[in-house]
PDB file of C-alpha atoms in Angstrom:
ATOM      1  CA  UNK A   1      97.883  81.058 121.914  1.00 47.00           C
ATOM      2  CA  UNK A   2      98.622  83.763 119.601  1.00 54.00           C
ATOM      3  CA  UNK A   3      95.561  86.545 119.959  1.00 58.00           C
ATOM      4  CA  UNK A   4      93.667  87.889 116.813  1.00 58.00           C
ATOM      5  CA  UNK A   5      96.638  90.541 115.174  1.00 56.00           C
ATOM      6  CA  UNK A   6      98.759  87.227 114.789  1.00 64.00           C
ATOM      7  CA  UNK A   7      96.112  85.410 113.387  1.00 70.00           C
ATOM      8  CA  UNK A   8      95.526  88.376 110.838  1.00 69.00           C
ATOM      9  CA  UNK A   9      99.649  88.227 110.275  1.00 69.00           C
ATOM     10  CA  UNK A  10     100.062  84.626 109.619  1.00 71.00           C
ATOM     11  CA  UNK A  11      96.886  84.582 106.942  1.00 73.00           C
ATOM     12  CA  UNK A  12      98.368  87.933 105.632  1.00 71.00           C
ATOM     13  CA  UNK A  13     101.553  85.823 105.244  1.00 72.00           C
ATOM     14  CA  UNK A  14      99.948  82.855 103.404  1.00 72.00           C
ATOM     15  CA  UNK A  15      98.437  85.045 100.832  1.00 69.00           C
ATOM     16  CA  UNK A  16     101.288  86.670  99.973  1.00 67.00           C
ATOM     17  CA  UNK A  17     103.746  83.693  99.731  1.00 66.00           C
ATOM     18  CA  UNK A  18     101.174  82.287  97.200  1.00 63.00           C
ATOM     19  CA  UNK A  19     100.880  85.435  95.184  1.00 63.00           C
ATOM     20  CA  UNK A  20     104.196  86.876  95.208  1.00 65.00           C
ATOM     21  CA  UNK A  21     105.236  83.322  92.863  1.00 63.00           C
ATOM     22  CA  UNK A  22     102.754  84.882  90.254  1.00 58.00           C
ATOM     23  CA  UNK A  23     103.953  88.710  90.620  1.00 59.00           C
ATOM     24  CA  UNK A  24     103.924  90.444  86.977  1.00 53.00           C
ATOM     25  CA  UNK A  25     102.617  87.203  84.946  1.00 54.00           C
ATOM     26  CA  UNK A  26     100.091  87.612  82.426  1.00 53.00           C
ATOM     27  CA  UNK A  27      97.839  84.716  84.006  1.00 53.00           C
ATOM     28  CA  UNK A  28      98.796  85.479  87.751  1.00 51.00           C
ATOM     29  CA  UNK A  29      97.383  82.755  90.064  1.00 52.00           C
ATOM     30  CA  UNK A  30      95.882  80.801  87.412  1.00 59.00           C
ATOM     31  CA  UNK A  31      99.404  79.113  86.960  1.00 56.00           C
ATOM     32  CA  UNK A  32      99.093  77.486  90.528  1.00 58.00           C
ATOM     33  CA  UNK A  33      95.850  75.558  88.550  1.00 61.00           C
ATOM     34  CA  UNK A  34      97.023  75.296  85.395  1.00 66.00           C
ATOM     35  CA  UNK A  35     101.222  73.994  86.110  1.00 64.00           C
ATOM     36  CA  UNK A  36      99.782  70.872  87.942  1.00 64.00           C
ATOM     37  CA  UNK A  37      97.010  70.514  85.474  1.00 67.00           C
ATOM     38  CA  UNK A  38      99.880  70.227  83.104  1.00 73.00           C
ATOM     39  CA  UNK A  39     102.332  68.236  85.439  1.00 70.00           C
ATOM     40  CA  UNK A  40      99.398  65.463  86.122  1.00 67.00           C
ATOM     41  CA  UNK A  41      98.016  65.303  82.574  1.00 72.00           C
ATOM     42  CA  UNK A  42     101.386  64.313  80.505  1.00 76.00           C
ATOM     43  CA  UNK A  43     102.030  61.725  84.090  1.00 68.00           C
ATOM     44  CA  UNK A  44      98.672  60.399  83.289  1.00 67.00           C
ATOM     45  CA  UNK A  45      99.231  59.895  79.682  1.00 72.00           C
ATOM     46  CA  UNK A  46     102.400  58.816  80.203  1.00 73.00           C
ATOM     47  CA  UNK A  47     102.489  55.983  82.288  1.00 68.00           C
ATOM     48  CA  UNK A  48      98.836  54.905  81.063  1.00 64.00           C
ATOM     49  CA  UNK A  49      99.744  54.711  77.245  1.00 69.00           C
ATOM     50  CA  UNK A  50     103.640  54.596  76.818  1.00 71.00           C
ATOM     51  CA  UNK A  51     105.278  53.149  80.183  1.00 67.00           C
ATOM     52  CA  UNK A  52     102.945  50.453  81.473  1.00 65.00           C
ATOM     53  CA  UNK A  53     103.464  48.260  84.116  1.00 68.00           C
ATOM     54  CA  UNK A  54     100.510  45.964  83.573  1.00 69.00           C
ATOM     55  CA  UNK A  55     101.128  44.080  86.927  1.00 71.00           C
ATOM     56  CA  UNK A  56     100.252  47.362  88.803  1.00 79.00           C
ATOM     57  CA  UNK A  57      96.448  48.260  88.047  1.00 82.00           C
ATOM     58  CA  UNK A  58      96.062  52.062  87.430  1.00 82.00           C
ATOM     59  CA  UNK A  59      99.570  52.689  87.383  1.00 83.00           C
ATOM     60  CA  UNK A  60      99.130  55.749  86.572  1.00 81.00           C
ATOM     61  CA  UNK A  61      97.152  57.029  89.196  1.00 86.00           C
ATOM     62  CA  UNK A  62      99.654  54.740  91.339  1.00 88.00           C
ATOM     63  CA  UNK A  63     102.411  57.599  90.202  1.00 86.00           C
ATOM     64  CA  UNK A  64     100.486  60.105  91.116  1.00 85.00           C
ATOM     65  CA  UNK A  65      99.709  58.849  94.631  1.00 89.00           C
ATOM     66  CA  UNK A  66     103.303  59.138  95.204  1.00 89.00           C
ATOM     67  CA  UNK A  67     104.299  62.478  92.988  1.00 87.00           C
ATOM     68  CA  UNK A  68     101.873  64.477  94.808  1.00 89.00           C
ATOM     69  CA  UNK A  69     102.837  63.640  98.348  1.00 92.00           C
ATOM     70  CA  UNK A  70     106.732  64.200  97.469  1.00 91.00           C
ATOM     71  CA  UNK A  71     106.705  67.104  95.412  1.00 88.00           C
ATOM     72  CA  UNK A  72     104.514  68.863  98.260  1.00 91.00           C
ATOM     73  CA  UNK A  73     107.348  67.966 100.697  1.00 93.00           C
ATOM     74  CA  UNK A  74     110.137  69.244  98.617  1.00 90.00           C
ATOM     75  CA  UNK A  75     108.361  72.869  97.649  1.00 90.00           C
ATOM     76  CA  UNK A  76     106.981  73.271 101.334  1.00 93.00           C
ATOM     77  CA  UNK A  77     110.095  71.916 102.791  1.00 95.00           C
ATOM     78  CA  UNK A  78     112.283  74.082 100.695  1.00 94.00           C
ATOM     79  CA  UNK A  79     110.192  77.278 101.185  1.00 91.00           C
ATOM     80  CA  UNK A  80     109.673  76.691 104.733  1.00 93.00           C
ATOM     81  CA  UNK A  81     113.982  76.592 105.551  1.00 95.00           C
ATOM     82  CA  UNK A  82     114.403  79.776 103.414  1.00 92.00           C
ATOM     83  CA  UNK A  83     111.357  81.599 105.185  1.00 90.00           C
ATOM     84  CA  UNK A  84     113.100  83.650 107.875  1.00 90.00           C
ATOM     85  CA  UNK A  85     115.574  85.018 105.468  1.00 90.00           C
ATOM     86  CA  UNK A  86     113.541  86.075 102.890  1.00 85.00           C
ATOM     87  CA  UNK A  87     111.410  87.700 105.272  1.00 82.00           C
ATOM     88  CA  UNK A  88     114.344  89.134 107.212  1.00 83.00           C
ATOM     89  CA  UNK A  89     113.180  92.603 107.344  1.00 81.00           C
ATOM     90  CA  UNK A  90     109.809  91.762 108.685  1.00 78.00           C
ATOM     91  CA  UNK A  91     111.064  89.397 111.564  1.00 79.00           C
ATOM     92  CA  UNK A  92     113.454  92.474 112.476  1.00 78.00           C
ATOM     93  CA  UNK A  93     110.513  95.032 112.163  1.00 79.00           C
ATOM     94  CA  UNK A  94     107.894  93.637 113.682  1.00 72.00           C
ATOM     95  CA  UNK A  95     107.286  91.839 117.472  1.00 73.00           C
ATOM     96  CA  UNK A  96     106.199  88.681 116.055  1.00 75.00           C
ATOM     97  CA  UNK A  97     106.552  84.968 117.395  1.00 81.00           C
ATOM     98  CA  UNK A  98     109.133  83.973 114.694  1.00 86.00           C
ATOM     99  CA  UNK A  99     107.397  80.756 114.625  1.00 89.00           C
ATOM    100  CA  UNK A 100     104.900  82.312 112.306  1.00 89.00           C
ATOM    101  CA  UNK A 101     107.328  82.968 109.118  1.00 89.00           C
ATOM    102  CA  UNK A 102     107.810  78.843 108.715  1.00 92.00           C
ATOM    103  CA  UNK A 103     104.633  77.832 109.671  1.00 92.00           C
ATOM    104  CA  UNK A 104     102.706  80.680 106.889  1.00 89.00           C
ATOM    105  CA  UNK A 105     105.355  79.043 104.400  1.00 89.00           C
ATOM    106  CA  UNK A 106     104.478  75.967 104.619  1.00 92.00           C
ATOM    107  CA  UNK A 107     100.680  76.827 104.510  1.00 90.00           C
ATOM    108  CA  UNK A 108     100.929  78.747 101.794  1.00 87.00           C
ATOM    109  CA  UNK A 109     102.355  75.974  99.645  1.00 87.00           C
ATOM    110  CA  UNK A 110      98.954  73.805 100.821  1.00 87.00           C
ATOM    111  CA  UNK A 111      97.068  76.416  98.617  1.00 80.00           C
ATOM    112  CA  UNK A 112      98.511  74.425  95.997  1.00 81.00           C
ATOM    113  CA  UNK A 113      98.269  71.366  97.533  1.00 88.00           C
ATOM    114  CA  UNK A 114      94.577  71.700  97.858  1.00 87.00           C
ATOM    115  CA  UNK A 115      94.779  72.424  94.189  1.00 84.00           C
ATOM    116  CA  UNK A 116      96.767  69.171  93.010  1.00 85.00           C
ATOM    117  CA  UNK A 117      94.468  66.659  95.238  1.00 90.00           C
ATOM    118  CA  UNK A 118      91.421  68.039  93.409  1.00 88.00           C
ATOM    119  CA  UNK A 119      92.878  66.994  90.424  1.00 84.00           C
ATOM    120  CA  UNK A 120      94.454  64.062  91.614  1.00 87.00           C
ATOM    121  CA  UNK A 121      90.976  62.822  92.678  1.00 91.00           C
ATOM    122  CA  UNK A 122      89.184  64.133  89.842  1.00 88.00           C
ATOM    123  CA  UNK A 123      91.846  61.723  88.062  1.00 85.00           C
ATOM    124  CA  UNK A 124      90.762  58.741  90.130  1.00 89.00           C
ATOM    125  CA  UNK A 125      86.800  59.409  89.049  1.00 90.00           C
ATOM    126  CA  UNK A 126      87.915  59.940  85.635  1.00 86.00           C
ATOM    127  CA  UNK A 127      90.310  56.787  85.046  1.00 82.00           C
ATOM    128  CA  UNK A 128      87.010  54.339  87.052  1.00 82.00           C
ATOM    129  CA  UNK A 129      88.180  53.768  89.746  1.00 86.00           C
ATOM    130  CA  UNK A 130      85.910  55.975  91.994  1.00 83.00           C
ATOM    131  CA  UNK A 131      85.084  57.490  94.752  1.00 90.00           C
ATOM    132  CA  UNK A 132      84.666  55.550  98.238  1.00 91.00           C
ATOM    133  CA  UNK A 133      83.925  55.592 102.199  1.00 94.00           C
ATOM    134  CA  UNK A 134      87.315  55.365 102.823  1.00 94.00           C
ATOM    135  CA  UNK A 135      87.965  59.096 101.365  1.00 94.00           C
ATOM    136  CA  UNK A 136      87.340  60.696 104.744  1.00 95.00           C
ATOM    137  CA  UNK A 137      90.878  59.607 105.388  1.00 96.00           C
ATOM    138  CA  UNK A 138      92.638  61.922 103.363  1.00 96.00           C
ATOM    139  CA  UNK A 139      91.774  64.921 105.213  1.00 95.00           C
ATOM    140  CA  UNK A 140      93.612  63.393 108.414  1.00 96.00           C
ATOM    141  CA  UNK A 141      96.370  61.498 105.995  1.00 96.00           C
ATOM    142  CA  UNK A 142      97.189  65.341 104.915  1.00 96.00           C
ATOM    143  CA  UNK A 143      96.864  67.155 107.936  1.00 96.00           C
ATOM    144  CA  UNK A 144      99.567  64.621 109.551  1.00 96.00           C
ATOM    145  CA  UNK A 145     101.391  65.419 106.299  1.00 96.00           C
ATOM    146  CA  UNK A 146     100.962  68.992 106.605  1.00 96.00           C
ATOM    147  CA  UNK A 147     101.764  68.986 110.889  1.00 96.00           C
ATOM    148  CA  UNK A 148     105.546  67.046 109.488  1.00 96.00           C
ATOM    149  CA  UNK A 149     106.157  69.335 106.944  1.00 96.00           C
ATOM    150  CA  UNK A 150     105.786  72.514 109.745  1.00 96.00           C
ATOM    151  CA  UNK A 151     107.949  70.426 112.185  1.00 96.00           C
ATOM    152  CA  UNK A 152     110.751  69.597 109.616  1.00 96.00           C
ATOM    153  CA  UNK A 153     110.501  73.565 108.328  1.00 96.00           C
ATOM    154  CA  UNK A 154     110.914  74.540 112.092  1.00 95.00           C
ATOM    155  CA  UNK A 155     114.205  72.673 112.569  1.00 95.00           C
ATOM    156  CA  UNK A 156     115.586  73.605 109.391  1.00 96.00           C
ATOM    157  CA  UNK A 157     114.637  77.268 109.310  1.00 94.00           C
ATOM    158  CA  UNK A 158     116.652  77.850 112.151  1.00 92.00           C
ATOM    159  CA  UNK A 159     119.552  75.998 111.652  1.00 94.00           C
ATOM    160  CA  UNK A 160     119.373  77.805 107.948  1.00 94.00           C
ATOM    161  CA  UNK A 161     119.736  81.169 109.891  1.00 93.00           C
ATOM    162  CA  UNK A 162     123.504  80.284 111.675  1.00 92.00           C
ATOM    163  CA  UNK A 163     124.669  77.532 108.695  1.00 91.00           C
ATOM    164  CA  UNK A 164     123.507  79.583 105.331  1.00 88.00           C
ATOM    165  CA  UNK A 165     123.848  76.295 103.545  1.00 90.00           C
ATOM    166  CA  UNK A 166     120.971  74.061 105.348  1.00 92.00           C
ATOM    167  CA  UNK A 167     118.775  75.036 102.212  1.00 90.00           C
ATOM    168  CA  UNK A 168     120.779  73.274  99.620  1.00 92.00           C
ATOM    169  CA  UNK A 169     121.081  70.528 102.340  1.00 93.00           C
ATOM    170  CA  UNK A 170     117.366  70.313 102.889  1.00 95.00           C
ATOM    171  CA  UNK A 171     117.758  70.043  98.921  1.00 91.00           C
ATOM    172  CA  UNK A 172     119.769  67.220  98.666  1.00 92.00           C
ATOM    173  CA  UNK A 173     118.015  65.606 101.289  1.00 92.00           C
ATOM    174  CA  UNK A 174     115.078  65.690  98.831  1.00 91.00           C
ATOM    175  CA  UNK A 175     116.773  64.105  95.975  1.00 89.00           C
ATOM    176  CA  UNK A 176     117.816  60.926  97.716  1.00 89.00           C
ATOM    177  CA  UNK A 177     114.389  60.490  99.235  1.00 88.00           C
ATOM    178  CA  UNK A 178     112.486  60.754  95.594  1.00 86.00           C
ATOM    179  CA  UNK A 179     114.480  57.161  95.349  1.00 86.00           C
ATOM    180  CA  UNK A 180     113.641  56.264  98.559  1.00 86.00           C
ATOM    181  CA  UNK A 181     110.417  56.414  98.307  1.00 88.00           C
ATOM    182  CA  UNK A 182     108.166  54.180  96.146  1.00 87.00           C
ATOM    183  CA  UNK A 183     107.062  56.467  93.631  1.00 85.00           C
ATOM    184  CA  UNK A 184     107.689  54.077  90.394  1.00 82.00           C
ATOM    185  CA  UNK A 185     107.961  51.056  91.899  1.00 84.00           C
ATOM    186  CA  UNK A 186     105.931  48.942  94.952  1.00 85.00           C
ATOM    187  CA  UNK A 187     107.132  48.459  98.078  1.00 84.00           C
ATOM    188  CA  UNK A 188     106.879  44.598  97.682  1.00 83.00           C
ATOM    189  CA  UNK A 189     109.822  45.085  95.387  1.00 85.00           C
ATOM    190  CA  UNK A 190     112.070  46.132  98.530  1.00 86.00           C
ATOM    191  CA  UNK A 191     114.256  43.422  99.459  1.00 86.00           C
ATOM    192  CA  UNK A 192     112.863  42.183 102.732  1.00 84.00           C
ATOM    193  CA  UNK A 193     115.754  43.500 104.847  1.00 83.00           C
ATOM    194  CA  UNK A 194     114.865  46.617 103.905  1.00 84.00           C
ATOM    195  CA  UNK A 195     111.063  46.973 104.124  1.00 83.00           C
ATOM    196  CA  UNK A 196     110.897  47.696 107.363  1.00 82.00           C
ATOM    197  CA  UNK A 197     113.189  50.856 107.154  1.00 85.00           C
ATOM    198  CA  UNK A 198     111.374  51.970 103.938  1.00 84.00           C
ATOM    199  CA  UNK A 199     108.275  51.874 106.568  1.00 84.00           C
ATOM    200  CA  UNK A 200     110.303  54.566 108.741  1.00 88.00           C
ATOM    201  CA  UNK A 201     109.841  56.963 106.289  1.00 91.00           C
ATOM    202  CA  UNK A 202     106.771  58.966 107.012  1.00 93.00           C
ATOM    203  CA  UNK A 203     106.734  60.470 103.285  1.00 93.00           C
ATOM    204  CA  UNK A 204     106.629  56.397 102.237  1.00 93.00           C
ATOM    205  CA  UNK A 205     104.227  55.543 104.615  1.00 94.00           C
ATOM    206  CA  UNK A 206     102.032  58.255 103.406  1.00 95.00           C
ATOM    207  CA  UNK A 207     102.440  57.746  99.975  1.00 94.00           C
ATOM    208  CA  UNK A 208     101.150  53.873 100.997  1.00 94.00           C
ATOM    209  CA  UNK A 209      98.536  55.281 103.133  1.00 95.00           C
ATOM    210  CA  UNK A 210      97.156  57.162 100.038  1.00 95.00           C
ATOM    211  CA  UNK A 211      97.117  54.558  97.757  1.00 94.00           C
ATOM    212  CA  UNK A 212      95.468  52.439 100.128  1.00 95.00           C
ATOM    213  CA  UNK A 213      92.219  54.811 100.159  1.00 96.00           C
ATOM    214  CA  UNK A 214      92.142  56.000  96.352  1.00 94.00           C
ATOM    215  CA  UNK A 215      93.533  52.575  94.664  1.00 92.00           C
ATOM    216  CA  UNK A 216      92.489  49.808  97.102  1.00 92.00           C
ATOM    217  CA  UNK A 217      88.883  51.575  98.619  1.00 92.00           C
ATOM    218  CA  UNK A 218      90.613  50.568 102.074  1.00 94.00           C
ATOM    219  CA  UNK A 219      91.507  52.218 105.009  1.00 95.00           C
ATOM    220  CA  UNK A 220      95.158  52.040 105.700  1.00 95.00           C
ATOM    221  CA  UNK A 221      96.796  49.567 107.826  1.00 94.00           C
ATOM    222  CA  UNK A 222      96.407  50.689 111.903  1.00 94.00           C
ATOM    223  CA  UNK A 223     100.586  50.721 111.959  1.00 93.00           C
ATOM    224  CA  UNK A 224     100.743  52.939 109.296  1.00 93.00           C
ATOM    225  CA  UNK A 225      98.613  55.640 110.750  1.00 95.00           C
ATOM    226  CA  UNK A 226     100.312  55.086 113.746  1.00 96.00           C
ATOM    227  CA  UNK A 227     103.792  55.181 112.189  1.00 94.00           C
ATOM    228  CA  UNK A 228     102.517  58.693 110.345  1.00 95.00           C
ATOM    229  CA  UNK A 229     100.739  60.214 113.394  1.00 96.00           C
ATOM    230  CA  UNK A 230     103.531  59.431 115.622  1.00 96.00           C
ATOM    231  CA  UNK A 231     106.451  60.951 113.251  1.00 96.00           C
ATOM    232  CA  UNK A 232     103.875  64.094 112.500  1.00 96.00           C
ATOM    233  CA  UNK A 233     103.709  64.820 116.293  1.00 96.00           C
ATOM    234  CA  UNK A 234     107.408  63.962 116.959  1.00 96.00           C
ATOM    235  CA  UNK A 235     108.326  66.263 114.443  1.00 96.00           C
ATOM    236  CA  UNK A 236     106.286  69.309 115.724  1.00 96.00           C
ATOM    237  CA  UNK A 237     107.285  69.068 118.880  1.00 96.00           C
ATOM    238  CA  UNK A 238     110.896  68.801 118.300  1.00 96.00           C
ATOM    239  CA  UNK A 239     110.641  71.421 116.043  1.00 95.00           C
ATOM    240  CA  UNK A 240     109.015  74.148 118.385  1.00 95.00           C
ATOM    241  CA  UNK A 241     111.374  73.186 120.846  1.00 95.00           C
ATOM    242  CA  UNK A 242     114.906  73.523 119.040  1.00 94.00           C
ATOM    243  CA  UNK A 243     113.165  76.475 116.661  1.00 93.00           C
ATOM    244  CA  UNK A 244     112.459  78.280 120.727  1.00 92.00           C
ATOM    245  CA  UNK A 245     116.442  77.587 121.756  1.00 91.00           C
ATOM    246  CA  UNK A 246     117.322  78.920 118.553  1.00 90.00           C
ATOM    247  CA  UNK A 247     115.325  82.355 117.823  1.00 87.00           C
ATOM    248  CA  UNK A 248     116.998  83.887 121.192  1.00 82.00           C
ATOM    249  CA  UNK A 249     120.178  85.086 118.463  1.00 83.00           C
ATOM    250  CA  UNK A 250     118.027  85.142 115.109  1.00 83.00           C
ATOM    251  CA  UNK A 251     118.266  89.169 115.194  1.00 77.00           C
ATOM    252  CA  UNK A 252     122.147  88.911 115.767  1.00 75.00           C
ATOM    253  CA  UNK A 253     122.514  86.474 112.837  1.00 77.00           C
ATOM    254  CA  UNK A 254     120.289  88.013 109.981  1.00 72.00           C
TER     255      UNK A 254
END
């Protein structure tokens, strides 16, 4: 377990990932409210006035059930490979578990997170569809979503440290899974062969999961909570254990 002055580090580290994006603007951390205020408004307006699909109720609430989910898994993704270098002076500096550096990434980026699904539910209220039992889910949908994220971030943060280019990997990565996961479209318009492996994806099963409990008032299907916990603790583990064979050299390498 890491003792109190870790503790102290990692939060020290979450606060300053979040406020270093904001460093000499006029409105500082008020942009971490008001770019997804923005983002989630025009996506509203859109897709509830202009591009309608009338066979999908609340479509545009069903957007942002999947927008959310993915963009959070890009930016914490992202920030999460690129953590030990940009924090290369610290890691050589300071006896830390490396672990730390990913891990504070990744939470940091749940600052805005936290941000988003308040307006993201707000949304739901606003647009009738309201609020329901089943909302005690999301707090365990996320932290399964969060847990992945910190798993995924492990791997690739160390491989980032010996292959420079894992980042724009990790990147790329990203842009074929926006397609490959049902953001714009439902999953019942999958070919059949194909469901299935959609339903390996743990961002698409979480992006079903969600609209499950804020479109449907339903808790999610018992195979896709197990799907989602199961790739959320695979992930984890797997990462701790390649990110501990690979730190041994990360002072050689940065």
């Amino acid at each position: 377990m890491w003792n109190g002055d870790y503790q102290f580090l990692l939060r020290n580290l979450i606060v300053k990932d979040f406020k270093i994006r904001y460093r000499n603007m006029s409105l500082g951390v008020f942009w971490s409210l008001i770019n997804p205020l923005i983002m989630m408004g025009v996506l509203a307006f859109v897709f509830a006035r202009i591009f309608r699909a009338d066979s999908i109720p609340h479509y545009a609430l069903y957007i942002l059930c999947g927008i959310l989910p993915f963009n959070f898994l890009t930016m914490a993704w992202v920030s999460g490979t690129s953590s030990l270098l940009d924090n290369a002076g610290l890691i050589k500096r300071v006896p830390v578990p490396r672990e730390i550096v990913p891990i504070a990434s990744v939470l940091s980026n749940c600052l805005h997170l936290l941000i988003q699904i308040g307006l993201l539910l707000t949304f739901v209220v606003l647009f009738g569809v309201g609020v329901n039992v089943e909302w005690f889910w999301l707090p365990f949908l996320w932290g399964l979503a969060i847990m992945l994220v910190c798993g995924m971030s492990l791997i690739t943060s160390g491989l980032n440290i010996y292959m420079r280019d894992t980042r724009y990997v990790v990147e790329s990565v990203n842009t074929v899974l926006f397609w490959l996961i049902p953001v714009f479209y439902p999953l019942s318009m999958v070919p059949a062969q194909y469901r299935n492996i959609y339903m390996y994806n743990p961002v698409a099963v979480l992006v079903e999961a969600l609209r499950y409990v804020l479109l449907k008032a339903e808790a999610p299907p018992a195979n896709m909570v197990l799907r989602l916990t199961v790739f959320s603790f695979g992930a984890l583990i797997v990462g701790l254990v390649s990110f501990n064979r690979l730190k041994a050299r990360f002072y050689d390498y940065l």
